[in-house]
Short mmCIF file of C-alpha atoms in Angstrom, two decimals:
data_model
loop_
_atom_site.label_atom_id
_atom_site.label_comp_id
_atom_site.label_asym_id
_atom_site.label_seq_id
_atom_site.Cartn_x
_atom_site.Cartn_y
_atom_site.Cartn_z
CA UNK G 2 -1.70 -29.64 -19.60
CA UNK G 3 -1.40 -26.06 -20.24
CA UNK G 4 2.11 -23.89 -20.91
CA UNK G 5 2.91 -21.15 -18.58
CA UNK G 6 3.64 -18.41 -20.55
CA UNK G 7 6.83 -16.51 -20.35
CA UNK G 8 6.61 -12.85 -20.54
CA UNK G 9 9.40 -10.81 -21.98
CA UNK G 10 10.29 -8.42 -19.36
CA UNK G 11 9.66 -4.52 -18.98
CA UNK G 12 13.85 -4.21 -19.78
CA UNK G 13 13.78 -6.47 -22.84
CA UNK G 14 10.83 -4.63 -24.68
CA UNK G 15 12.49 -1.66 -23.72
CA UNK G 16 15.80 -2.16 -25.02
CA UNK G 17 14.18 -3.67 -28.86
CA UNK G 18 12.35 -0.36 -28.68
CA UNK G 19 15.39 1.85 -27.80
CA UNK G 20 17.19 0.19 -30.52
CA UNK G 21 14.61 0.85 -33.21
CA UNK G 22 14.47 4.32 -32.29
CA UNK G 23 17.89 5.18 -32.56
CA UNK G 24 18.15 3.65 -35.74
CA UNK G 25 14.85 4.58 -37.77
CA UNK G 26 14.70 3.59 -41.24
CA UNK G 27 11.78 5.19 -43.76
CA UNK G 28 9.16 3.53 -46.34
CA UNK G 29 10.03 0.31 -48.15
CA UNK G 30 14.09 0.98 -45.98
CA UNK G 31 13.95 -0.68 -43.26
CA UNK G 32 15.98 -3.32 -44.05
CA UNK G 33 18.15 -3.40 -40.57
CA UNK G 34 14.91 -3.11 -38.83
CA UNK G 35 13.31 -5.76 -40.49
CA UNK G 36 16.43 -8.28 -40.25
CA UNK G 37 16.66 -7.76 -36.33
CA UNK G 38 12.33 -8.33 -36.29
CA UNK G 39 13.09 -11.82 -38.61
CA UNK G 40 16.44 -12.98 -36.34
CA UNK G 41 14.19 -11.96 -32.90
CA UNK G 42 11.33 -13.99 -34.69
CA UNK G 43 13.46 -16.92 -35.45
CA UNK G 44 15.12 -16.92 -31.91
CA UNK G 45 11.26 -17.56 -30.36
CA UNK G 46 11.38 -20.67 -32.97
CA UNK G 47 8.37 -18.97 -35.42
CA UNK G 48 8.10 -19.69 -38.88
CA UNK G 49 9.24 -16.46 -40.72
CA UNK G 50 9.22 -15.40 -44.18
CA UNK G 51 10.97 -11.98 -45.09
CA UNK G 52 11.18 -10.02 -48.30
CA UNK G 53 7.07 -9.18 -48.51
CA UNK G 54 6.50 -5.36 -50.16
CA UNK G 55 10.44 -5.85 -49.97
CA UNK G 56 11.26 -5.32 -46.66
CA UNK G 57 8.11 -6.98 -44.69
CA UNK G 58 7.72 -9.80 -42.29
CA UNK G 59 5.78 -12.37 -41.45
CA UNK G 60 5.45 -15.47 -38.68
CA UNK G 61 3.59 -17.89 -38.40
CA UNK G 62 2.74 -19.96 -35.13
CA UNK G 63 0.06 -22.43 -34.85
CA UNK G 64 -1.70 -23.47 -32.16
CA UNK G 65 -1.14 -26.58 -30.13
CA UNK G 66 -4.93 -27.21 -29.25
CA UNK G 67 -5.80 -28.12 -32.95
CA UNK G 68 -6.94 -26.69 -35.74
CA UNK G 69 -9.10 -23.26 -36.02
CA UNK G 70 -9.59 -19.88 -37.15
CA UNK G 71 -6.62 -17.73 -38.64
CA UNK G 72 -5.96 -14.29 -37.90
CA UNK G 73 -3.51 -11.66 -38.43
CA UNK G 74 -2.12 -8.90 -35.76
CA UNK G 75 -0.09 -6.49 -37.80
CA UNK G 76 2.84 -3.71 -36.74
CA UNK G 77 3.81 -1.30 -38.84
CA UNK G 78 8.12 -0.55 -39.11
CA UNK G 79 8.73 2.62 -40.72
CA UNK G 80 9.91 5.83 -39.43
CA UNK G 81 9.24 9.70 -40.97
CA UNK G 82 11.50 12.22 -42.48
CA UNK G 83 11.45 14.69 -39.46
CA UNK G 84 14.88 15.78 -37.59
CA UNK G 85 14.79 14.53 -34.11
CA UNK G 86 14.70 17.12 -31.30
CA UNK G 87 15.11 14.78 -28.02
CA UNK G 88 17.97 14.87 -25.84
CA UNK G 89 17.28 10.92 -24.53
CA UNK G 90 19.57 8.11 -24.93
CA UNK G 91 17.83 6.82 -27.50
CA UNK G 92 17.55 9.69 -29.93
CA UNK G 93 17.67 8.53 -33.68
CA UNK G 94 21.07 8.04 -34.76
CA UNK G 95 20.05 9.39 -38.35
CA UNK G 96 19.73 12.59 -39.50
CA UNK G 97 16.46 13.42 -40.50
CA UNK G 98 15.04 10.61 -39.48
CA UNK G 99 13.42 9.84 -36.89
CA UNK G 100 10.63 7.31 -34.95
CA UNK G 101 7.98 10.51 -34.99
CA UNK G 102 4.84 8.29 -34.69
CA UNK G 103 5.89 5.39 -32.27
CA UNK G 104 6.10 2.68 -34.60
CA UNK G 105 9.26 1.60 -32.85
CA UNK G 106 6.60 0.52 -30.05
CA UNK G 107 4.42 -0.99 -32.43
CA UNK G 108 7.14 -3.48 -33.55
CA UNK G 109 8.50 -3.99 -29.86
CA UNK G 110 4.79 -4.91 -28.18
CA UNK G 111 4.16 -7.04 -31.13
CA UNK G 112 7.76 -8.82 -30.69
CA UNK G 113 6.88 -9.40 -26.79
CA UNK G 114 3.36 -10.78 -27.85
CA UNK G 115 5.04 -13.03 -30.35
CA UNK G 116 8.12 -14.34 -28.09
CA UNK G 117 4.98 -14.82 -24.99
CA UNK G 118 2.53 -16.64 -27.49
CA UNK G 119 5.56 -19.15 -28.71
CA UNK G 120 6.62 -20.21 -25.59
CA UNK G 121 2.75 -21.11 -24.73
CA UNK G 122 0.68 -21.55 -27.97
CA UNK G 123 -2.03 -22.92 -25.99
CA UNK G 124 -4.95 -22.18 -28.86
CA UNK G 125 -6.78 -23.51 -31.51
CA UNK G 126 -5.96 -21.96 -34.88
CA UNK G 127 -2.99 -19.93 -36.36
CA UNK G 128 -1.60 -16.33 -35.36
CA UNK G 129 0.26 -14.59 -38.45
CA UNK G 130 2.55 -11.84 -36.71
CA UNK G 131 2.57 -8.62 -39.57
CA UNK G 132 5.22 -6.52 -39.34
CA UNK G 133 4.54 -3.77 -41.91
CA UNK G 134 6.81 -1.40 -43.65
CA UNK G 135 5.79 1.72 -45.12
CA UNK G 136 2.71 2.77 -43.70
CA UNK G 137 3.42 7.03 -43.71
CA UNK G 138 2.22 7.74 -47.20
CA UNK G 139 3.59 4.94 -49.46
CA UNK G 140 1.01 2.27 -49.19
CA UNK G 141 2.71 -0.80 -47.38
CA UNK G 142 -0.04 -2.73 -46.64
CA UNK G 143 -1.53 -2.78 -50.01
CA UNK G 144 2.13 -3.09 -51.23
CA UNK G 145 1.92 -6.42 -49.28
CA UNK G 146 -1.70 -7.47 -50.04
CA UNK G 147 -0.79 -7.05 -53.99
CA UNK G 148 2.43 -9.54 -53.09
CA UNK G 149 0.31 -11.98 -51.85
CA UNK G 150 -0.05 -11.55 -48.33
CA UNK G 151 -3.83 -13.31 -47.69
CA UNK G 152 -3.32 -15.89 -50.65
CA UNK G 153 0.01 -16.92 -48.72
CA UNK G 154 -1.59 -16.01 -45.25
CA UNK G 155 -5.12 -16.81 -45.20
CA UNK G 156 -6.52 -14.59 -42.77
CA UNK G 157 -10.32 -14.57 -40.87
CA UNK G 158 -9.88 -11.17 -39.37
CA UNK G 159 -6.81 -8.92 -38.67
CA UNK G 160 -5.67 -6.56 -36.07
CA UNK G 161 -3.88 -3.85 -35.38
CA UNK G 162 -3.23 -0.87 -33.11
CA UNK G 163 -2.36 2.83 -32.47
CA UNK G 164 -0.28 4.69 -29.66
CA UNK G 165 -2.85 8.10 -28.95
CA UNK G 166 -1.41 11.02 -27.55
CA UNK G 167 -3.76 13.11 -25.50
CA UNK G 168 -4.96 9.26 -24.24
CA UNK G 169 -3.75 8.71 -20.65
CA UNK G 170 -1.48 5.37 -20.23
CA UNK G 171 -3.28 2.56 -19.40
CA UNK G 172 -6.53 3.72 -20.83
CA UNK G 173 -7.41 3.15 -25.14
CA UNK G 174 -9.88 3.74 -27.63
CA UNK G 175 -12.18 1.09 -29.55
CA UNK G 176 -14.97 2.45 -32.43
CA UNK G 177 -17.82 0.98 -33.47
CA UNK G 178 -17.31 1.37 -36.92
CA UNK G 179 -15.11 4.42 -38.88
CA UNK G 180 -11.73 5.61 -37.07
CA UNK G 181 -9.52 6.99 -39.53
CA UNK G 182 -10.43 8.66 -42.70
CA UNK G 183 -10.04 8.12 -46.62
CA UNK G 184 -6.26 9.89 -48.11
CA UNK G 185 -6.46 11.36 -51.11
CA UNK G 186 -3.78 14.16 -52.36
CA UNK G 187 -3.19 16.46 -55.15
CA UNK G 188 -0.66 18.21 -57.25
CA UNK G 189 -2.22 20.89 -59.32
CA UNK G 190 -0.28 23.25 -61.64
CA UNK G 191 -1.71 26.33 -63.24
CA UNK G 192 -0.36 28.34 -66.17
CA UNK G 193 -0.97 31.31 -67.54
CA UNK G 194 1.03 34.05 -69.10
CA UNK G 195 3.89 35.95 -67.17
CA UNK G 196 4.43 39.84 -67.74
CA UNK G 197 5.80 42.69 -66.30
CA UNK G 198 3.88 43.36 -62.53
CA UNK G 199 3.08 46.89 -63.86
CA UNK G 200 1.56 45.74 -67.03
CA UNK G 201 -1.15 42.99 -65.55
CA UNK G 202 -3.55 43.55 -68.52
CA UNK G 203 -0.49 42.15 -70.87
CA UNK G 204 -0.64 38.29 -68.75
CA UNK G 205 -2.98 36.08 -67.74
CA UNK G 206 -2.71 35.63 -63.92
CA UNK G 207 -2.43 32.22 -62.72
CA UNK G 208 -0.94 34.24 -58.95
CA UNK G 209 -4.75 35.60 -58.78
CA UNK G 210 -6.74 32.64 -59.75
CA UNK G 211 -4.82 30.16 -57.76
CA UNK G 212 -5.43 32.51 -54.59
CA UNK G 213 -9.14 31.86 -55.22
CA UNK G 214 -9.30 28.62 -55.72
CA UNK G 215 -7.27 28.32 -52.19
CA UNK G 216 -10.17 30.31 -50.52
CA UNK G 217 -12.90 28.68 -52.50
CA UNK G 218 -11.90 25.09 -52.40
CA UNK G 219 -12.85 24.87 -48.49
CA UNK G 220 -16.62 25.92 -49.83
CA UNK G 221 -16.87 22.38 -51.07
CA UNK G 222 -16.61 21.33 -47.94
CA UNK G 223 -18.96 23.67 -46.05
CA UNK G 224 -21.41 24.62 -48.45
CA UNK G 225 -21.69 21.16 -50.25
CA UNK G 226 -21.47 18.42 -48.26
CA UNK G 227 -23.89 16.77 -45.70
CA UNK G 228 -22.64 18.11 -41.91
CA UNK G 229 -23.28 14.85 -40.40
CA UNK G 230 -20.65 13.52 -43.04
CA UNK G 231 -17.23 15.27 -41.71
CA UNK G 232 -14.50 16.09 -44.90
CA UNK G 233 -11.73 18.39 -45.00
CA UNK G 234 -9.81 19.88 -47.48
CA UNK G 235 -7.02 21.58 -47.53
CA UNK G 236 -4.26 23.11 -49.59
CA UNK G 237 -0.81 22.53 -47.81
CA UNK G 238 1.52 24.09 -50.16
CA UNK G 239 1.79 27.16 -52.58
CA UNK G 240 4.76 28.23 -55.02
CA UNK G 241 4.85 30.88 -57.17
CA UNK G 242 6.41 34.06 -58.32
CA UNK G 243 10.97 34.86 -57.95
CA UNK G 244 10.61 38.66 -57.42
CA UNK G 245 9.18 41.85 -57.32
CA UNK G 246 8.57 42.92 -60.55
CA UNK G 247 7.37 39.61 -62.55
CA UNK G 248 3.94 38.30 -62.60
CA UNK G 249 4.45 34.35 -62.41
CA UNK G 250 3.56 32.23 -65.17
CA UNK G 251 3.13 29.03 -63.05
CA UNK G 252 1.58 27.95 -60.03
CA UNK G 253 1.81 25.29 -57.90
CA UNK G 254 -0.83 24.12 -55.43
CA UNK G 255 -0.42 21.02 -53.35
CA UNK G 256 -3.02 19.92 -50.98
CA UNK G 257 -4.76 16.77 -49.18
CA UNK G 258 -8.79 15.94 -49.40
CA UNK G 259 -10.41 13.54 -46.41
CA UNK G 260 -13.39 11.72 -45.44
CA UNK G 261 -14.99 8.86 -44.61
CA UNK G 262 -17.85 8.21 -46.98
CA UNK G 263 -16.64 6.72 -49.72
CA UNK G 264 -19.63 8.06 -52.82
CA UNK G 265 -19.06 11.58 -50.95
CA UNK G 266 -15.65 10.87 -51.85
CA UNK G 267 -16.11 10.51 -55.16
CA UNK G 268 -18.08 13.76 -55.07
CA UNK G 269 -15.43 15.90 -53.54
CA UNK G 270 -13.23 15.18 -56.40
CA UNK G 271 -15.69 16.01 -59.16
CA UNK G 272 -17.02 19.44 -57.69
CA UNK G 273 -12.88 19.86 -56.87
CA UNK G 274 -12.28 19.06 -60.73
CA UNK G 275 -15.08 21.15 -61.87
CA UNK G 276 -14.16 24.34 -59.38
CA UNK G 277 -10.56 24.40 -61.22
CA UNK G 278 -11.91 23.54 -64.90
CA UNK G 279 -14.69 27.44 -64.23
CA UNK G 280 -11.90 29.20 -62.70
CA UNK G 281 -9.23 28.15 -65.62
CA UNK G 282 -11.81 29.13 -67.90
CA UNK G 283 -12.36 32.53 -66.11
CA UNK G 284 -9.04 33.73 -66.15
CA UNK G 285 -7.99 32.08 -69.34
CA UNK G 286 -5.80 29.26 -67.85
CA UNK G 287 -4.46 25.97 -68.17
CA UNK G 288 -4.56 23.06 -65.01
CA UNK G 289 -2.66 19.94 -64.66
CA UNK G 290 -4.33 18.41 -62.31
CA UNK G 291 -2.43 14.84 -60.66
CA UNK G 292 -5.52 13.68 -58.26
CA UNK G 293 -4.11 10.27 -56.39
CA UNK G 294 -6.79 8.52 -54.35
CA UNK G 295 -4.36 6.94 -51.89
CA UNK G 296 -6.44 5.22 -48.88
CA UNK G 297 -9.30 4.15 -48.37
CA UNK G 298 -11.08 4.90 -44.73
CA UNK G 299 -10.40 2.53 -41.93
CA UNK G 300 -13.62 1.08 -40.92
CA UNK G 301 -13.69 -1.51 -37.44
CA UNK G 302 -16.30 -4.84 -37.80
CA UNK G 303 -18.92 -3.99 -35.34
CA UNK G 304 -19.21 -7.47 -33.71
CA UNK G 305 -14.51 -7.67 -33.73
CA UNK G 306 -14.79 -4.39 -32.12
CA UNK G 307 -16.78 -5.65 -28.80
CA UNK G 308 -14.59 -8.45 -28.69
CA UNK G 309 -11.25 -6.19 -28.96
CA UNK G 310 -13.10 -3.72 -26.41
CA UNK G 311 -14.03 -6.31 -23.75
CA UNK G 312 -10.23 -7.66 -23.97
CA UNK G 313 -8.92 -4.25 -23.64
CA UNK G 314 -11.21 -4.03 -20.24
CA UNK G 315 -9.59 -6.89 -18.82
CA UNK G 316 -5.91 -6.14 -19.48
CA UNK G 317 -6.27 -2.13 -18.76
CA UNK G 318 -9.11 -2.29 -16.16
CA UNK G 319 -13.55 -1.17 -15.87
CA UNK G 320 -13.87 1.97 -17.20
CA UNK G 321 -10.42 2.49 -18.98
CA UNK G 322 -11.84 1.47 -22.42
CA UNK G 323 -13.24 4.74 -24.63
CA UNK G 324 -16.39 3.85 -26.94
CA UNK G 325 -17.20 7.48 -27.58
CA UNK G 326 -13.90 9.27 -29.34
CA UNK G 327 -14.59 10.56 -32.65
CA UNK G 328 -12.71 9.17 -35.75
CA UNK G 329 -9.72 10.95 -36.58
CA UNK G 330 -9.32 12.45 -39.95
CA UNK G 331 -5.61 11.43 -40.12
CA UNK G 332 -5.43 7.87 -42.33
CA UNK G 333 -4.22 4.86 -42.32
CA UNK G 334 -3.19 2.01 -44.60
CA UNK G 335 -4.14 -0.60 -42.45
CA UNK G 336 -7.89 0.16 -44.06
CA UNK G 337 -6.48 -2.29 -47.12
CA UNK G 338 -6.26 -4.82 -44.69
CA UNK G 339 -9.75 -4.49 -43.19
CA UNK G 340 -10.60 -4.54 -46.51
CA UNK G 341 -9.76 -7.98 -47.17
CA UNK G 342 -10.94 -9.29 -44.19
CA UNK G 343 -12.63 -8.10 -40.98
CA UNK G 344 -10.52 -5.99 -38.94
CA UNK G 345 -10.35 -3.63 -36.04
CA UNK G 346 -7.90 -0.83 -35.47
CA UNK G 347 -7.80 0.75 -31.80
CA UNK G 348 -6.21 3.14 -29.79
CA UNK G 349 -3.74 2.88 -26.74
CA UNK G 350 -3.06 6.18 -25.05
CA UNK G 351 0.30 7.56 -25.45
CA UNK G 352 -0.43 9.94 -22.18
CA UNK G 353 -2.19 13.32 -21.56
CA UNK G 354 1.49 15.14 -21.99
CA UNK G 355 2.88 12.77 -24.74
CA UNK G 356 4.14 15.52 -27.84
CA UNK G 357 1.43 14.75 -31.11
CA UNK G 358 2.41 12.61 -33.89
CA UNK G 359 4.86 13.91 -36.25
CA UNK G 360 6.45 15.80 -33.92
CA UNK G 361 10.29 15.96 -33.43
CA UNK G 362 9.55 16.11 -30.20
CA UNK G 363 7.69 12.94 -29.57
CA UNK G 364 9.02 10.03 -28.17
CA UNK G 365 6.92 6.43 -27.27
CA UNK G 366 5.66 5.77 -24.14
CA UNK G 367 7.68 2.55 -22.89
CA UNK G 368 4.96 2.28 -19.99
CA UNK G 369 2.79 0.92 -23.12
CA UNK G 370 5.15 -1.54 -23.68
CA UNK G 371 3.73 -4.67 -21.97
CA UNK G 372 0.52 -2.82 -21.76
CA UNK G 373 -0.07 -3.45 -25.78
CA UNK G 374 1.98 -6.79 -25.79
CA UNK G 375 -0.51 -8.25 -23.02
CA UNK G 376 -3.92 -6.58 -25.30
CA UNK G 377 -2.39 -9.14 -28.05
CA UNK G 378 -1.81 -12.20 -26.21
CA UNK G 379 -5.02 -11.76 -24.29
CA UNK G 380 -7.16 -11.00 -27.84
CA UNK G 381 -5.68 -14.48 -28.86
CA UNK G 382 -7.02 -16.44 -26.04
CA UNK G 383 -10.30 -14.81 -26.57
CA UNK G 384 -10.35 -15.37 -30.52
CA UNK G 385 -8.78 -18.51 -30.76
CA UNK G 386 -9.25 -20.77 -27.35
CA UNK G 387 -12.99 -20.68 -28.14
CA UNK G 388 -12.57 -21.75 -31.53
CA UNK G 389 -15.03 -19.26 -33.34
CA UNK G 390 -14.62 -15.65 -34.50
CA UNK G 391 -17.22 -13.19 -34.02
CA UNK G 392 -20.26 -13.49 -36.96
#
């Protein structure tokens, strides 16, 4: 005899995600976010284990039909350093903080999902609920996988998802293959030899050489790599010089490469190294160059993808499912995951109006809420009531 599932209600999703918001917590910090995820966890009687990467989370429920495959659907908790600019309710209750990229929603729809799937586990196999911390910049996910997250968790495929602003509610993204692109960022430092701004022959100027290499740099991009292979670079951040009458003797040049080919990758940062080596030697220079290849691209399985896609149709409706968005060159760490094991990342539309990521000004779209908590419990029935992942 089958369970009827009990749904957590629009106001109960809402009100976890209000609480989040107000009180956002940043990488490898959220320890009052991820005691309330645990304690809600426990309360739908799941098997949870805390303390993974630190602050991470993880239940376990098993399904009541036998045994099967094992996946993985995976939140991620943290919030950013950006000063909220709402006037809501809800507004983050720390300064400087704030939820900038939704992740308060992420948590709440996988919550809902987890509370609806315990009180009904009516599946063959076991669903490991992975709620993330640290995913903006500091590596969570690999921080987990290094802790032992698929030795402890053995895992066929994992999931997770993305609010998309620009995306109408009630309509998502699934691709193919590549959605987000490879991280990689740089410090570099130039010196040279300060003097007096009227006497330039007396120095060696780092100010001029580090202005080329700012306008040159984007010529590895669109001079040297394939066009049907899309990589940016770009320099974010330049320091130099105190006042009006000093040449600088140091520069400082921060910056960010992507892509999604990984050998093209590796090719960026050689032609990047050797741009910085002829220019040093040029102007008589020295570089300290700190190049950190952070993550990887985010690449769906082909054959999880359909599957993901076709649940999507049925929750959100026909023709509410994109298969034709390009990949975003923003990144994600979740790619350490897919990794491991297959894995598909999607995206559920935040709305047409919805303020972009990052910005103090954007807020989650609640209307998502039982939107993305139905798109799990529904992917569950279709992975693990048949008993057999996709090839």
């Amino acid at each position: 005899m089958m369970n009827t599932i009990k749904w957590p209600g629009q106001q109960e999703l809402q009100a976890w995600r209000h609480d989040f918001h107000r009180h956002p917590e940043t990488a490898f910090q959220e320890h009052r976010t991820s005691a309330r995820v645990a304690e809600l966890l426990k309360s739908f009687g799941l098997e949870v284990h805390t303390g993974l990467a630190g602050t991470g989370v993880v239940a376990v429920l098993k399904g009541s039909l036998g045994s099967g495959p094992s996946i993985g659907l995976r939140a991620d908790m943290d919030a950013l350093h950006v000063t909220e600019l709402n006037q809501c309710d809800h507004a983050s209750t720390h300064a400087g903080r704030m939820h900038a990229c939704g992740h308060d929603g992420h948590t709440s729809m996988l919550l809902g999902a987890a509370q609806a799937l315990a009180s009904a586990p009516d599946f063959a196999g076991t669903v490991h609920f992975i709620f993330q911390p640290a995913e903006e910049n500091e590596g969570g996910a690999r921080a987990m996988i290094e802790e032992g997250l698929f030795k402890r968790f053995p895992m066929d495929a994992v999931y997770s998802m993305h609010n998309w602003p620009g995306l109408p509610v009630g309509t998502a993204a699934v691709h193919s293959t590549a959605v987000m692109a490879a991280f990689d960022i740089f410090d570099l430092t130039l010196t040279g030899k300060g003097c007096h701004a009227a006497m330039p022959h007396l120095g060696k100027d780092a100010l001029l050489a580090a202005c080329q290499l700012v306008t040159q740099l984007p010529a590895l991009i669109a001079r040297e790599q394939e066009v049907h292979k899309p990589a940016v670079l770009s320099v974010t951040s330049f320091n130099a010089g105190d006042t009006y009458n000093v040449m600088p003797e140091v520069i400082k040049l921060l910056g960010t490469v992507r892509c999604f080919d990984m050998p093209q990758r590796a090719r960026i940062e050689q032609r990047f190294r050797d741009a910085i080596a002829a220019t040093c030697a040029l102007h008589g220079l020295e570089a300290q160059l700190d190049y950190r290849v952070s993550y990887p691209a985010t690449i769906n399985s082909p054959q999880h993808a359909e599957v993901c896609a076709e649940v999507l149709t049925r929750v959100l409706g026909e023709g509410k499912v994109r298969r034709d968005m390009v990949p975003s060159m923003a990144s994600e760490d979740f790619a350490f995951m897919a990794q491991e094991c297959p894995g598909v990342y999607i995206w559920l539309g935040n709305g047409e109006d919805s303020a972009s990521l990052h910005n103090p000004k954007y807020d989650f779209n609640d209307a998502n809420l039982p939107l993305g908590m139905r798109y799990w419990v529904e992917l569950v029935g279709a992975l693990l009531k048949g008993g057999k992942l996709p090839a």
